[in-house]
Coordinates of C-alpha atoms and ligand atoms in Angstrom, one line a residue:
M1 CA 8.7 15.3 -16.8
N2 CA 5.4 14.6 -15.0
G3 CA 4.6 15.5 -11.3
A4 CA 5.3 12.0 -10.0
A5 CA 8.9 12.1 -11.2
H6 CA 9.4 15.2 -8.9
A7 CA 8.4 13.3 -5.6
G8 CA 10.4 10.8 -3.7
R9 CA 12.6 10.6 -0.7
V10 CA 16.0 12.2 -0.6
V11 CA 18.7 10.4 1.4
A12 CA 22.0 12.2 2.1
L13 CA 25.2 10.0 2.6
V14 CA 28.1 11.6 4.4
P15 CA 31.2 9.3 3.8
A16 CA 33.5 10.1 6.7
A17 CA 35.2 6.7 7.2
G18 CA 38.7 7.8 6.2
R19 CA 41.1 7.1 8.9
G20 CA 43.5 9.7 7.6
V21 CA 44.7 12.0 10.4
R22 CA 45.3 15.3 8.8
L23 CA 45.0 19.0 9.6
G24 CA 47.6 18.6 12.3
E25 CA 45.0 17.3 14.8
N26 CA 45.1 13.9 16.4
L27 CA 41.7 12.8 15.2
P28 CA 40.2 11.6 11.9
K29 CA 39.4 14.8 10.0
A30 CA 35.6 14.6 10.2
F31 CA 35.9 14.5 14.1
V32 CA 38.0 17.6 14.3
E33 CA 36.0 20.3 16.2
L34 CA 34.9 23.7 14.8
G35 CA 33.5 26.0 17.5
G36 CA 32.6 23.1 19.8
A37 CA 31.0 20.8 17.3
P38 CA 32.8 18.2 15.1
M39 CA 32.9 19.0 11.5
L40 CA 30.8 15.9 10.7
V41 CA 28.1 17.1 13.1
R42 CA 28.0 20.5 11.5
A43 CA 27.8 18.9 8.1
V44 CA 24.9 16.8 9.2
D45 CA 23.1 19.7 10.8
G46 CA 23.5 21.7 7.5
L47 CA 21.8 18.8 5.6
L48 CA 18.9 18.5 8.1
E49 CA 18.4 22.3 8.3
S50 CA 18.0 22.5 4.4
G51 CA 14.5 21.0 4.9
A52 CA 15.2 19.2 1.7
V53 CA 16.6 15.9 3.0
D54 CA 14.4 13.2 4.5
R55 CA 17.2 11.0 5.9
V56 CA 20.9 11.3 6.6
V57 CA 23.2 8.3 6.6
V58 CA 26.7 8.9 8.0
V59 CA 29.4 6.4 7.2
V60 CA 32.4 6.2 9.7
P61 CA 35.1 3.7 10.6
A62 CA 33.5 0.7 12.3
E63 CA 35.2 1.4 15.7
L64 CA 33.5 4.9 15.6
V65 CA 29.9 3.9 14.9
E66 CA 28.8 4.0 18.5
H67 CA 30.6 7.2 19.4
T68 CA 29.2 8.9 16.2
A69 CA 25.7 7.9 17.1
S70 CA 26.0 9.7 20.3
L71 CA 27.1 12.8 18.5
V72 CA 24.5 13.2 15.9
P73 CA 20.7 13.7 16.1
E74 CA 18.8 10.5 16.9
E75 CA 17.0 10.3 13.5
V76 CA 20.5 10.0 11.7
D77 CA 21.6 6.6 10.7
V78 CA 25.3 5.6 11.3
V79 CA 26.9 2.7 9.5
A80 CA 30.4 1.3 9.1
G81 CA 32.4 2.2 6.0
G82 CA 35.0 0.3 4.1
S83 CA 38.7 0.4 3.2
E84 CA 38.2 2.9 0.2
R85 CA 36.0 5.7 -0.2
T86 CA 34.0 3.8 -2.9
D87 CA 33.4 1.0 -0.4
S88 CA 32.1 3.6 2.1
V89 CA 29.7 5.1 -0.4
R90 CA 28.5 1.6 -1.3
A91 CA 27.8 1.0 2.3
G92 CA 25.8 4.2 2.5
L93 CA 23.9 3.3 -0.6
A94 CA 23.1 -0.1 0.9
A95 CA 21.5 1.7 3.9
A96 CA 19.7 4.2 1.7
G97 CA 16.6 2.0 1.2
D98 CA 13.9 3.5 -1.0
A99 CA 15.6 6.7 -1.7
R100 CA 14.6 8.4 -5.0
Y101 CA 17.4 10.8 -4.8
V102 CA 20.8 10.5 -3.1
L103 CA 23.1 13.2 -2.1
V104 CA 26.7 12.5 -1.2
H105 CA 28.3 15.2 0.9
D106 CA 31.8 15.8 2.4
A107 CA 31.9 16.1 6.1
A108 CA 34.9 18.4 5.4
R109 CA 32.6 20.8 3.8
A110 CA 31.1 21.5 7.3
L111 CA 30.0 25.1 6.6
T112 CA 28.0 24.4 3.5
P113 CA 24.9 26.7 3.8
P114 CA 21.5 24.8 3.9
Q115 CA 20.3 26.8 1.0
S116 CA 23.1 25.2 -1.2
V117 CA 21.8 21.7 -0.2
A118 CA 18.3 22.7 -1.1
A119 CA 19.4 24.0 -4.5
V120 CA 21.0 20.6 -5.4
V121 CA 17.7 18.9 -4.4
A122 CA 15.6 21.4 -6.4
A123 CA 17.7 20.7 -9.5
L124 CA 17.2 17.0 -9.1
R125 CA 13.4 17.4 -8.6
D126 CA 13.5 19.5 -11.9
G127 CA 14.6 16.4 -13.7
A128 CA 18.5 16.5 -13.6
G129 CA 20.0 13.0 -13.2
A130 CA 23.2 14.2 -11.6
V131 CA 23.9 17.7 -10.1
V132 CA 27.2 19.2 -8.9
P133 CA 27.7 22.6 -7.3
V134 CA 30.7 24.4 -8.8
V135 CA 32.6 27.5 -8.3
P136 CA 35.1 29.3 -10.8
V137 CA 38.7 28.5 -10.7
T138 CA 40.7 31.5 -9.6
D139 CA 44.2 30.0 -10.0
T140 CA 45.5 29.1 -13.4
V141 CA 45.7 25.2 -13.5
K142 CA 48.5 23.4 -15.1
A143 CA 48.6 19.7 -16.3
V144 CA 51.9 18.1 -15.4
D145 CA 53.7 14.9 -16.2
A146 CA 55.3 12.5 -13.8
A147 CA 58.5 14.4 -13.9
G148 CA 56.7 17.6 -12.7
C149 CA 56.9 19.3 -16.2
V150 CA 54.0 21.1 -17.5
T151 CA 52.2 19.4 -20.5
H152 CA 49.5 22.0 -21.1
T153 CA 47.5 24.8 -19.6
P154 CA 43.8 24.4 -19.8
D155 CA 41.7 27.5 -20.6
R156 CA 40.5 28.6 -17.1
S157 CA 37.3 29.8 -18.3
G158 CA 36.3 26.3 -19.0
L159 CA 37.3 25.0 -15.6
R160 CA 35.3 24.7 -12.4
A161 CA 36.1 23.5 -8.9
V162 CA 33.5 21.0 -7.6
Q163 CA 31.9 21.0 -4.2
T164 CA 29.3 18.9 -2.5
P165 CA 26.7 17.8 -2.0
Q166 CA 26.6 16.2 -5.3
G167 CA 23.1 15.0 -6.1
F168 CA 21.9 11.9 -8.1
D169 CA 18.9 10.1 -9.2
A170 CA 19.3 7.2 -6.8
A171 CA 19.1 4.5 -9.6
L172 CA 21.7 6.3 -11.7
L173 CA 24.2 6.4 -8.8
R174 CA 23.6 2.8 -8.0
T175 CA 24.2 1.9 -11.6
A176 CA 27.4 4.0 -11.7
Y177 CA 28.8 2.3 -8.5
D178 CA 27.9 -1.1 -9.9
A179 CA 29.9 -0.2 -12.9
A180 CA 32.8 1.4 -10.9
E181 CA 36.2 0.1 -11.2
G182 CA 39.2 1.3 -9.2
I183 CA 39.1 4.3 -6.9
A184 CA 37.0 7.4 -7.4
T185 CA 37.3 10.6 -5.5
D186 CA 34.2 12.1 -7.2
D187 CA 30.9 10.4 -7.5
A188 CA 29.8 12.5 -10.4
G189 CA 32.9 11.2 -12.3
L190 CA 31.5 7.6 -12.1
V191 CA 28.2 9.0 -13.7
E192 CA 30.2 10.7 -16.5
R193 CA 31.9 7.4 -17.2
L194 CA 28.4 6.1 -18.0
G195 CA 28.2 8.9 -20.6
E196 CA 25.4 10.5 -18.6
K197 CA 24.9 14.2 -18.3
V198 CA 26.0 16.0 -15.2
T199 CA 24.4 19.4 -14.5
C200 CA 26.4 22.2 -12.8
I201 CA 24.8 24.7 -10.5
D202 CA 26.2 27.5 -8.6
G203 CA 28.2 26.5 -5.4
H204 CA 28.9 28.7 -2.5
P205 CA 32.2 30.0 -1.0
L206 CA 31.2 28.7 2.4
A207 CA 31.1 25.1 1.0
F208 CA 34.9 25.1 0.8
K209 CA 36.7 21.9 1.8
I210 CA 38.5 22.1 5.1
T211 CA 41.6 20.2 4.2
T212 CA 44.7 22.2 5.3
P213 CA 45.6 23.7 8.7
L214 CA 45.1 27.0 7.0
D215 CA 41.5 26.0 6.0
L216 CA 40.9 25.1 9.6
V217 CA 42.0 28.5 10.9
L218 CA 39.6 30.1 8.3
A219 CA 36.7 27.8 9.3
R220 CA 37.2 28.4 13.1
A221 CA 37.4 32.2 12.4
L222 CA 34.0 31.8 10.5
V223 CA 32.2 29.9 13.3
A224 CA 31.4 32.0 16.4
P225 CA 32.1 30.1 19.6
G226 CA 29.1 28.1 20.8
E227 CA 27.2 28.9 17.7
Ligands
C5P1 O1 40.8 11.2 1.8 P1 39.8 12.0 1.2 O2 39.8 13.4 1.6 O3 39.8 12.0 -0.4 O4 38.4 11.4 1.6 C1 37.1 12.0 1.2 C2 36.0 11.6 2.1 O5 35.8 10.2 1.9 C3 36.4 11.9 3.5 O6 35.2 12.4 4.1 C4 36.7 10.4 4.0 O7 36.3 10.4 5.4 C5 35.8 9.6 3.2 N1 36.3 8.3 3.2 C6 35.5 7.2 3.6 N2 35.9 6.0 3.5 C7 37.2 5.6 3.2 C8 38.1 6.7 2.8 C9 37.6 8.0 2.8 O8 34.3 7.4 3.8 N3 37.7 4.4 3.3

């Protein structure tokens, strides 16, 4: 890989346009507060603090674009998302301009350390086309059928739980989205469908996804008030 291939702008997309009200709070999940700051804002701050991201594009429901712009630093772009997550990522990609690399990061992984973001970008600059941070799976995982009966038990040593930010060569991710059919919850999965290699790097326990009320209790305990 020559030197030129390592250069180029990094744009991070934060799809947060889901309207789903979960976590027992009366707000879209990304706007739920952790120690005085919405999860979305903490996630954006982590991206900016990594020093590895040139631009952040946040994707939110159309009616929350103005409100979100008042919450995030001025240099952050805020665009309206679509009805499915894939539509929202596409809206983010459309706003990503001349990005050489694109990260896609869950707002719900609000406590992701900046070093983890920088590690994903470093792997991209080393030549990987797609990078996912992963952690070992601690529970045994069962595959089940529609009736809830176990069909098989995959070998746990060969499984990993995937975090974000997931990182991509921008052209590869655009190709993957152009080819995408149906709904994808995982951007790297679309790259895999193209037959392209996806590289795993070590994730971080603090990059856990804040999904359940219990996760929120943990996240709030980890964030000192006013921090
Ligand atoms: O619903 P789920 O947790 O899978 O959503 C994953 C992420 O995708 C969330 O951050 C959510 O806000 C975002 N999303 C989106 N646009 C949608 C639906 C979900 O940006 N239409």
